[in-house]
XYZ file of C-alpha atoms in Angstrom:
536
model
C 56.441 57.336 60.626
C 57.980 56.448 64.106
C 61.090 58.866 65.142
C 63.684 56.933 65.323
C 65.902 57.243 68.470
C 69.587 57.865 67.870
C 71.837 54.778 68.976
C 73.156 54.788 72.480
C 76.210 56.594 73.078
C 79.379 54.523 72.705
C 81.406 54.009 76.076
C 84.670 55.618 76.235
C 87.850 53.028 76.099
C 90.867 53.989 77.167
C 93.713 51.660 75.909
C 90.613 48.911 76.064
C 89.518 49.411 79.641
C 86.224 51.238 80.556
C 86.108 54.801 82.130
C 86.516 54.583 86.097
C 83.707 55.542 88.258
C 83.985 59.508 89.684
C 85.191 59.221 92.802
C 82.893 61.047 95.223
C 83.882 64.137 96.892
C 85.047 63.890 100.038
C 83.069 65.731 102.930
C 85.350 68.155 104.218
C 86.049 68.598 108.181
C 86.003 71.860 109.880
C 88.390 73.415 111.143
C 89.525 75.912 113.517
C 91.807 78.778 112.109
C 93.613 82.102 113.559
C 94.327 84.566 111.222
C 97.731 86.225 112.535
C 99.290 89.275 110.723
C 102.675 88.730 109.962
C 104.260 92.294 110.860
C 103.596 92.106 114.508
C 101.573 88.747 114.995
C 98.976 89.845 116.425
C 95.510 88.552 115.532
C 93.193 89.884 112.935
C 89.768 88.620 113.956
C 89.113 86.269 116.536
C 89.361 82.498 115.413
C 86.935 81.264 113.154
C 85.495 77.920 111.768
C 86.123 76.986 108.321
C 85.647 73.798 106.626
C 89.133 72.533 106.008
C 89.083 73.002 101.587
C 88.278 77.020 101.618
C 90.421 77.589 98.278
C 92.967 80.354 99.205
C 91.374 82.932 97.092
C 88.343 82.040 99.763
C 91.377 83.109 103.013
C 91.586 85.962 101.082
C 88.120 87.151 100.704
C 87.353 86.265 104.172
C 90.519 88.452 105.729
C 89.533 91.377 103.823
C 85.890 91.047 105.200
C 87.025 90.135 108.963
C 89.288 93.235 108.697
C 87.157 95.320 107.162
C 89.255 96.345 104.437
C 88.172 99.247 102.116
C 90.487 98.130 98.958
C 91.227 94.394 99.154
C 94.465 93.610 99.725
C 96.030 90.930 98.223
C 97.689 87.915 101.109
C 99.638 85.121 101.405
C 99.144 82.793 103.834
C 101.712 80.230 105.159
C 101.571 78.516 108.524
C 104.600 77.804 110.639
C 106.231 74.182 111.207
C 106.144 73.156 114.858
C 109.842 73.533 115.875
C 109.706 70.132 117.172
C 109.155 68.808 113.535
C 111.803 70.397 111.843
C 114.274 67.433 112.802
C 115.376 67.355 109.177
C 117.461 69.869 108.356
C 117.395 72.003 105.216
C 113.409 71.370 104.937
C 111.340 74.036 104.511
C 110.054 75.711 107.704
C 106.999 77.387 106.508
C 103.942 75.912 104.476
C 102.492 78.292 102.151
C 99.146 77.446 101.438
C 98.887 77.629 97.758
C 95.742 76.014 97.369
C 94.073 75.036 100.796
C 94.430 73.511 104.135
C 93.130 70.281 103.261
C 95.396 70.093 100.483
C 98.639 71.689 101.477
C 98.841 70.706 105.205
C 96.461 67.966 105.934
C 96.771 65.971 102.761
C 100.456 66.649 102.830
C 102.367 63.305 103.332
C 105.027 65.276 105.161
C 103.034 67.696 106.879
C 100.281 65.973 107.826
C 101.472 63.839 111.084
C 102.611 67.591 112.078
C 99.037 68.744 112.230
C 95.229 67.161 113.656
C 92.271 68.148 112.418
C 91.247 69.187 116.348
C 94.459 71.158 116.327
C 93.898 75.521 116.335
C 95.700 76.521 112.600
C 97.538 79.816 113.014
C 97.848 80.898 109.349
C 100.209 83.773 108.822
C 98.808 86.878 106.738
C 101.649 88.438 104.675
C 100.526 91.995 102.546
C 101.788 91.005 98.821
C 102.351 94.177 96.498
C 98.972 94.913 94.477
C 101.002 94.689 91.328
C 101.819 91.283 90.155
C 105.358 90.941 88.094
C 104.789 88.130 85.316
C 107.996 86.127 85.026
C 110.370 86.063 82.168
C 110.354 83.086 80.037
C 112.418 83.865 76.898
C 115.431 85.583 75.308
C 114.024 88.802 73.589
C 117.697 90.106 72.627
C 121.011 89.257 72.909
C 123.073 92.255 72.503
C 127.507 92.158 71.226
C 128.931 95.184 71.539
C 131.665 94.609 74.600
C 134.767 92.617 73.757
C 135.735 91.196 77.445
C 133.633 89.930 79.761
C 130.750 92.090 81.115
C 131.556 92.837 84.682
C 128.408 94.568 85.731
C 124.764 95.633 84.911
C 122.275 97.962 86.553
C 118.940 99.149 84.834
C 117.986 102.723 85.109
C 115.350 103.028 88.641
C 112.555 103.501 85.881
C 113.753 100.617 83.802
C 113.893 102.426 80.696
C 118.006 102.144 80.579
C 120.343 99.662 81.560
C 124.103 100.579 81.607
C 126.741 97.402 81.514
C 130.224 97.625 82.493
C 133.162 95.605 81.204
C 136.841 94.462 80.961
C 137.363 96.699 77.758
C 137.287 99.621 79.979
C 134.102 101.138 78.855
C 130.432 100.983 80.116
C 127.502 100.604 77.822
C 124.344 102.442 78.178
C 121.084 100.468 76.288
C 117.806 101.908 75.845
C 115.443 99.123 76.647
C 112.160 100.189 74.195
C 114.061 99.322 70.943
C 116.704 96.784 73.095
C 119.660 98.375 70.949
C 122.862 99.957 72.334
C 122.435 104.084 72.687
C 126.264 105.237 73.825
C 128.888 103.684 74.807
C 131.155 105.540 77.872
C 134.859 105.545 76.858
C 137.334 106.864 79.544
C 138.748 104.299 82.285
C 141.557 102.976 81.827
C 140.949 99.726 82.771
C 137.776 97.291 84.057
C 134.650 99.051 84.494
C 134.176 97.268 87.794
C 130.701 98.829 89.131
C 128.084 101.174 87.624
C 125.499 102.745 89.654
C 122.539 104.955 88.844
C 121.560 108.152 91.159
C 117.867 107.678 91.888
C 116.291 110.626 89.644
C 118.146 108.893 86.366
C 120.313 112.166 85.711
C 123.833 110.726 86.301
C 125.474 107.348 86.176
C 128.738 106.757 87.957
C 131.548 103.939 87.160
C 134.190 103.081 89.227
C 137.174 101.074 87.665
C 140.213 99.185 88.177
C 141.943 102.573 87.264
C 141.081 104.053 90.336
C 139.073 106.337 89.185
C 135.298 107.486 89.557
C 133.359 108.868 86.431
C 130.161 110.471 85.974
C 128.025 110.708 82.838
C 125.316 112.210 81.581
C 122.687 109.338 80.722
C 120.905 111.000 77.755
C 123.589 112.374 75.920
C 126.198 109.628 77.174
C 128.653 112.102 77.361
C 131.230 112.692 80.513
C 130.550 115.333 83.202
C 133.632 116.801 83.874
C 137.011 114.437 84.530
C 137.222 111.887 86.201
C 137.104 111.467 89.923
C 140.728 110.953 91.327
C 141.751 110.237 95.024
C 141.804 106.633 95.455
C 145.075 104.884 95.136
C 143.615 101.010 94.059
C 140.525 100.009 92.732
C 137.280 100.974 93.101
C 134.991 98.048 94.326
C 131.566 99.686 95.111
C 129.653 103.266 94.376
C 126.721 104.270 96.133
C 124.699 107.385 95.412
C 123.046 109.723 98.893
C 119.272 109.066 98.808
C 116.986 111.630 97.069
C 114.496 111.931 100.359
C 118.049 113.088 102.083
C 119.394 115.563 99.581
C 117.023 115.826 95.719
C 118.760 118.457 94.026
C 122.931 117.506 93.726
C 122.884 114.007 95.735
C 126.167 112.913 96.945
C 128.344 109.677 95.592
C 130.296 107.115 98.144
C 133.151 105.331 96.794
C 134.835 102.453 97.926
C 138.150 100.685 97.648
C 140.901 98.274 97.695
C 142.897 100.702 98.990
C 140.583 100.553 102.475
C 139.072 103.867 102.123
C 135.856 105.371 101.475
C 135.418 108.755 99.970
C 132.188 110.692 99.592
C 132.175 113.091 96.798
C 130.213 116.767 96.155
C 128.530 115.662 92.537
C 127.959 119.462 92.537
C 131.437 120.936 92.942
C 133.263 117.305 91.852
C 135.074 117.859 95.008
C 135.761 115.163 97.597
C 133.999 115.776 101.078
C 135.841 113.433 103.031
C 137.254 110.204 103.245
C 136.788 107.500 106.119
C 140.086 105.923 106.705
C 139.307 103.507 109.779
C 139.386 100.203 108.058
C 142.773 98.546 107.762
C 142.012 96.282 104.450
C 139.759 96.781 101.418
C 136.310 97.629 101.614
C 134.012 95.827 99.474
C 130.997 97.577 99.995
C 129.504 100.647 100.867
C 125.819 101.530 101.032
C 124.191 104.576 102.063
C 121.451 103.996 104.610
C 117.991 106.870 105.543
C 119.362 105.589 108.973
C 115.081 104.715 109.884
C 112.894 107.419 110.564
C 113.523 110.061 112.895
C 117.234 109.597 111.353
C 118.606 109.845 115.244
C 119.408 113.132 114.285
C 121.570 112.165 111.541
C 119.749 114.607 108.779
C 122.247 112.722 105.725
C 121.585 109.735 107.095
C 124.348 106.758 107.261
C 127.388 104.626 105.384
C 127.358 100.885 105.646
C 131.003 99.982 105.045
C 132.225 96.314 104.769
C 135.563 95.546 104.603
C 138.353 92.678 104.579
C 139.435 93.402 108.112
C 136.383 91.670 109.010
C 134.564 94.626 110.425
C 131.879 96.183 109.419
C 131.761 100.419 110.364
C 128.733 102.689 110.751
C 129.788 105.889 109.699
C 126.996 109.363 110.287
C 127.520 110.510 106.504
C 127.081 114.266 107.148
C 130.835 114.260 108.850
C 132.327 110.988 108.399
C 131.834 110.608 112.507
C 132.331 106.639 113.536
C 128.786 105.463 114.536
C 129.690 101.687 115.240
C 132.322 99.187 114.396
C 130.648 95.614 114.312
C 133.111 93.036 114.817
C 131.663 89.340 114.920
C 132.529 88.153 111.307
C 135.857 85.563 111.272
C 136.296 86.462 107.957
C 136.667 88.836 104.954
C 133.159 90.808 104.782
C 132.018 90.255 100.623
C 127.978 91.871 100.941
C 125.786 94.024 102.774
C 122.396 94.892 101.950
C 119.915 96.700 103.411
C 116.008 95.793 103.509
C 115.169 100.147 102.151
C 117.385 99.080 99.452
C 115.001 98.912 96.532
C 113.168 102.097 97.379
C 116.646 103.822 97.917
C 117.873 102.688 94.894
C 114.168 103.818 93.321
C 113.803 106.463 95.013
C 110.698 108.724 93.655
C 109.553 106.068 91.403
C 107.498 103.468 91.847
C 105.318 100.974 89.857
C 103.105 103.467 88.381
C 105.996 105.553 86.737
C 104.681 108.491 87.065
C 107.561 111.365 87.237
C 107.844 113.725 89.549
C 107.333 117.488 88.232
C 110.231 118.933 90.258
C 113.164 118.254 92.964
C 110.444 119.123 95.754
C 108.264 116.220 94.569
C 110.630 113.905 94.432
C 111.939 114.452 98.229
C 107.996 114.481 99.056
C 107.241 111.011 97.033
C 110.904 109.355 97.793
C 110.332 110.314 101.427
C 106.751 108.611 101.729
C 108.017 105.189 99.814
C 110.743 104.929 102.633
C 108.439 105.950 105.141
C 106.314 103.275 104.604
C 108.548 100.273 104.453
C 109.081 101.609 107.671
C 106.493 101.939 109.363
C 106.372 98.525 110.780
C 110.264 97.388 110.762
C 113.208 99.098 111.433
C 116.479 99.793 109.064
C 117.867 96.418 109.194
C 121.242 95.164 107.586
C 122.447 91.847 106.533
C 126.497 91.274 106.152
C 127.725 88.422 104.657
C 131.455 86.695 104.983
C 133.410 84.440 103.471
C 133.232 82.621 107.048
C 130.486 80.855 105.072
C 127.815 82.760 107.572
C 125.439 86.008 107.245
C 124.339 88.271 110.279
C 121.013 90.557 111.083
C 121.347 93.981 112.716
C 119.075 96.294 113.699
C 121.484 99.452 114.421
C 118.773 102.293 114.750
C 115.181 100.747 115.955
C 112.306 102.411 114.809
C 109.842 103.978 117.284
C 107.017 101.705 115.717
C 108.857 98.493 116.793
C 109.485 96.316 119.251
C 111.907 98.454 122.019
C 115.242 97.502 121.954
C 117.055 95.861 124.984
C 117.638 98.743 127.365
C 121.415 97.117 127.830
C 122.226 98.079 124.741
C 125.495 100.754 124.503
C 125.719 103.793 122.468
C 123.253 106.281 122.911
C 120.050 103.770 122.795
C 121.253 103.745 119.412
C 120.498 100.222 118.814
C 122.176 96.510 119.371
C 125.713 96.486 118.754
C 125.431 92.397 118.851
C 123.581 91.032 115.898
C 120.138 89.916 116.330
C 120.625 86.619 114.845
C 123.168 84.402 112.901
C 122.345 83.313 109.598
C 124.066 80.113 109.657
C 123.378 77.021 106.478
C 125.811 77.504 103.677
C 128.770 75.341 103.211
C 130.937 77.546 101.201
C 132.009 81.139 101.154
C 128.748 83.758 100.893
C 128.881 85.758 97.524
C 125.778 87.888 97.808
C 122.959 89.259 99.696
C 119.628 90.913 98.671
C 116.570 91.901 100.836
C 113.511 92.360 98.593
C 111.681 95.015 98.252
C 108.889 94.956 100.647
C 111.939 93.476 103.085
C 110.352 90.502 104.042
C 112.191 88.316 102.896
C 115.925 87.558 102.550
C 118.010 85.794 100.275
C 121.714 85.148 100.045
C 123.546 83.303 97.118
C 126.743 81.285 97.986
C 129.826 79.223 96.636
C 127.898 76.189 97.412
C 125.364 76.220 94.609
C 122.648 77.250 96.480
C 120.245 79.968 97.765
C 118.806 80.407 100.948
C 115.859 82.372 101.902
C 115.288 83.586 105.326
C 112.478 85.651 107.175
C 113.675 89.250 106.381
C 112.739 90.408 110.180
C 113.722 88.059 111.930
C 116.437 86.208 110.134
C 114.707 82.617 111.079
C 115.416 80.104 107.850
C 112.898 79.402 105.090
C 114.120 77.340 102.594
C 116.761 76.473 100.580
C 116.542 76.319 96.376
C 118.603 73.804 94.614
C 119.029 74.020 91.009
C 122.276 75.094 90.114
C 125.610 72.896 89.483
C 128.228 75.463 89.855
C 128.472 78.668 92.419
C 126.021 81.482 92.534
C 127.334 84.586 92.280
C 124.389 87.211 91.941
C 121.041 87.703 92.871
C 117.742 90.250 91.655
C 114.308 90.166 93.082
C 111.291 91.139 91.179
C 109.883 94.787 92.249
C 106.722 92.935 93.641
C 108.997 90.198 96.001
C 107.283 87.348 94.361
C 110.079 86.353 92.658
C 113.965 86.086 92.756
C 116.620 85.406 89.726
C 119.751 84.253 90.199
C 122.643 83.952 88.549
C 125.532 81.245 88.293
C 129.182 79.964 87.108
C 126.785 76.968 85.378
C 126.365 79.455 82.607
C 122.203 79.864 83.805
C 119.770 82.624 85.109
C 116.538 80.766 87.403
C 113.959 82.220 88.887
C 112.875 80.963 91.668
C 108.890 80.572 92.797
C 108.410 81.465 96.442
C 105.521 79.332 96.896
C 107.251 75.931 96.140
C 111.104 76.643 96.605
C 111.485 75.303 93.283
C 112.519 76.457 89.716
C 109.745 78.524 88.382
C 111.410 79.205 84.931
C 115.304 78.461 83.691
C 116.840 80.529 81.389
C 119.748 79.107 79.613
C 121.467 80.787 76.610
C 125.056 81.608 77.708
C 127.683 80.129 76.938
C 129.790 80.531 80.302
C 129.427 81.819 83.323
C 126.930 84.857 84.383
C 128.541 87.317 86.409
C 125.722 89.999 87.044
C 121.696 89.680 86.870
C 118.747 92.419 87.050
C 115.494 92.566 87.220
C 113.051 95.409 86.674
C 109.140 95.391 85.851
C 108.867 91.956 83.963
C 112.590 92.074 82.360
C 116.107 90.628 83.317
C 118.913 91.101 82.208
C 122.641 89.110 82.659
C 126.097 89.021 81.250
C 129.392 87.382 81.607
C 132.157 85.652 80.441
C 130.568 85.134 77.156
C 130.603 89.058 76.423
C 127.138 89.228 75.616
C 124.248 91.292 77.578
C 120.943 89.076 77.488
C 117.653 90.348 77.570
C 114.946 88.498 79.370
C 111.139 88.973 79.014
C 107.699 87.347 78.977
């Protein structure tokens, strides 16, 4: 008997027309491409050939083999838009290549009368962190507890805790493995207006509209001692002495509306000074490494902003007047500086390993801040209600670029900014550097963010999304990502390879007043007196 063939294979309809024919591929040009390094921009490997659709994974593969890397390093690439292009304002000015040249420059319909295929394509290589954060996507716990609004939230530097402060004059500590509430801090007598966590995770200070400054013990969430008295209106920021400056009994800055800063002995709960130059209140004070080499300034420096539109320099082993910086026509809200995260991290980093003693900890917290600064000195970033934000570079590093022999004060730096962030339309409400300090972004009254190059200051790109102001920002520990959080009731995150909404998170029910964001959680609270938990 014959075999029988089966019948031929039915052509595939769709909505009653035939299948289209493949298009074939197109033949892809080369091209000619320098591979610049983004710290210093200077080239990696002479310029090389490449046909125009290397995926970016290929860049990748071929930097690490041009620079003969031992470990590959993760990059991203973007390539600069020729300043004569960037007519419109607001676009982006930087083209991250997210999948290849063909694609995201050449292909581009706004990009591509910017660029030839003859033309030499200088593609920026940026280090990215070798751990990769994964963003949050749902609600994994919302947690009552407070009954006013939450004020402020600040997970523990290993991300195990988060303590929450709030109008019903206590703070909350959680513990984030079980996502349930483990003490609650009763003492202030009014708002719990800040909360801040000393780097090693053994105390947590609060600062309140009582004017006092309290300090508890984390595990047992009881109080150390009384309360910190001195200051004779609120307190509006705490920051804790870094643990490669002093790892056994760091010291605790305190600012207030009553336009002084006092620095207190954690181990005797004595004050050590007070700075009383500014004439109105100060809103923040941080406490800078003050760059390597420290200038010979061995506790290394305050940041203090203030209302009287200045912003002072103080050497925090004295209280000695470094600098005043005077160029801001308005009420100073936010400083940050790009050391920051592994200030605020200290010994810790993504591995979570602990240290074994104090020693280790000033050895491991002093090589994290070491190398963030090996190729960038401490810079700062103030921002005003005069709607605009400002880059200094007070204490230049001796790996960078020399600063301007002009300059006053001891060849301790510029005392005139290095640039002038200008773009938002409304009053600026915060500014964060992320970790690895390449980046900058600063949240405003105008509904926006803005991202700018964290060296240089030069504007990246602006991320719409939200309909009412935005009053905090977070950025992930790896600087992929950064959440903000708004008066429209929503947290975003925000994908730094489109400037657009990588994931919203809605759930309150009014608006967010504080955001965080540590390994692959976030956290927020508000008006709506309820702590949120955010997580993959």
């Amino acid at each position: 008997m014959a075999t029988l063939l089966p019948p031929p294979k039915r052509q595939k309809l769709y909505h009653g027309v035939p299948e289209p024919e493949p298009e074939p591929s197109k033949s892809s040009k080369n091209i000619l491409v320098q591979f610049v390094s983004e710290d210093n921009g200077s080239a990696l490997a002479p310029a090389v050939s490449l046909p125009a659709d290397v995926s970016r994974e290929g860049l990748e593969v071929l930097v690490n083999k041009l620079t003969n890397a031992e470990d590959p390093v993760p990059f991203a690439f973007h390539i600069d838009v020729p300043e004569d292009s960037e007519a419109k304002t607001g676009q982006p000015t930087r083209i991250i290549i997210s999948k290849s040249i063909q694609n995201d420059v050449l292909d581009h319909a706004s990009h591509s009368q910017s660029f030839t295929e003859e033309d030499v394509f200088v593609v920026r290589c940026t280090p990215q962190s070798v751990f990769r954060v994964r963003p949050a996507t749902r609600c994994s716990a919302t947690l009552g507890g407070h009954s006013s609004p939450i004020l402020c939230a600040s997970f523990s530097p290993t991300g195990n805790m988060l303590a929450t402060g709030s109008g019903d004059a206590t703070a909350r500590l959680w513990d984030l493995n079980t996502e349930t509430p483990s003490h609650t801090l009763s003492g202030h007598k009014g708002w719990v207006l800040c909360v801040e966590w000393e780097a090693m995770e053994r105390v947590l200070a609060t600062g309140g509209h009582d004017n006092h400054v309290r300090l508890w013990d984390p595990k047992t969430g009881k109080p150390i001692g009384d309360a910190l008295k001195g200051h004779s209106k609120w307190i509006t920021s705490l920051s804790w002495e870094p643990i490669h400056l002093n790892p056994k009994n760091p010291r605790l800055a305190s600012s207030s509306k009553d336009g002084t800063v006092r620095v207190w002995s954690t181990a005797t709960r004595k004050l050590d000074y007070t700075l009383g130059g500014h004439t109105a209140s100060v809103n923040v004070v941080k406490w800078g490494g003050g760059g390597i080499g420290g200038f010979g300034l061995k506790k290394g420096v305050l940041y203090t902003a203030s209302s009287d539109r200045t912003v002072r320099v103080w050497d925090a082993e004295g209280g000695r007047q470094l600098h005043v910086l005077k160029d801001h026509a308005h009420w100073v809200t936010t400083l940050t500086l790009n050391t920051d995260f592994v200030l605020r991290t200290g010994p810790f980093d993504f591995t979570g390993k602990r240290p074994a003693n104090d020693e280790e900890a000033h050895q491991l917290a002093q090589k994290r801040y070491n190398a963030l600064l090996s190729t960038t000195p401490e810079l700062l970033i103030t921002g005003s209600d005069d709607h605009t934000l400002f880059l200094w570079s007070l204490f230049p590093s001796s790996t960078s670029a020399p600063v301007d022999s002009s300059a006053p004060s001891e060849g301790k730096g510029k005392l005139k900014p290095v640039t002038r962030l200008t773009g938002h339309q409304r009053q600026i409400s915060h500014v964060a550097f992320s970790p690895d300090g390449r980046w900058a972004a600063s949240a405003s009254w105008d509904s926006s963010v803005r991202l700018w190059e964290g060296r240089t200051g030069k504007f990246v790109a602006t991320l719409r999304g939200h309909v009412g102001a935005v009053y905090r920002l977070a950025w992930s520990s790896d600087s992929r990502m950064v959440v903000s959080a708004s008066k429209d009731a929503t947290c975003k995150i925000w994908d730094l390879k489109t400037y657009k909404i990588k994931v919203d998170l809605p759930g309150h029910t009014d608006e967010i007043y504080c955001v965080d964001f540590v390994a692959d959680k976030v956290v927020s609270g508000g008006r709506d007196k309820h702590v949120k938990i955010w997580k993959n």
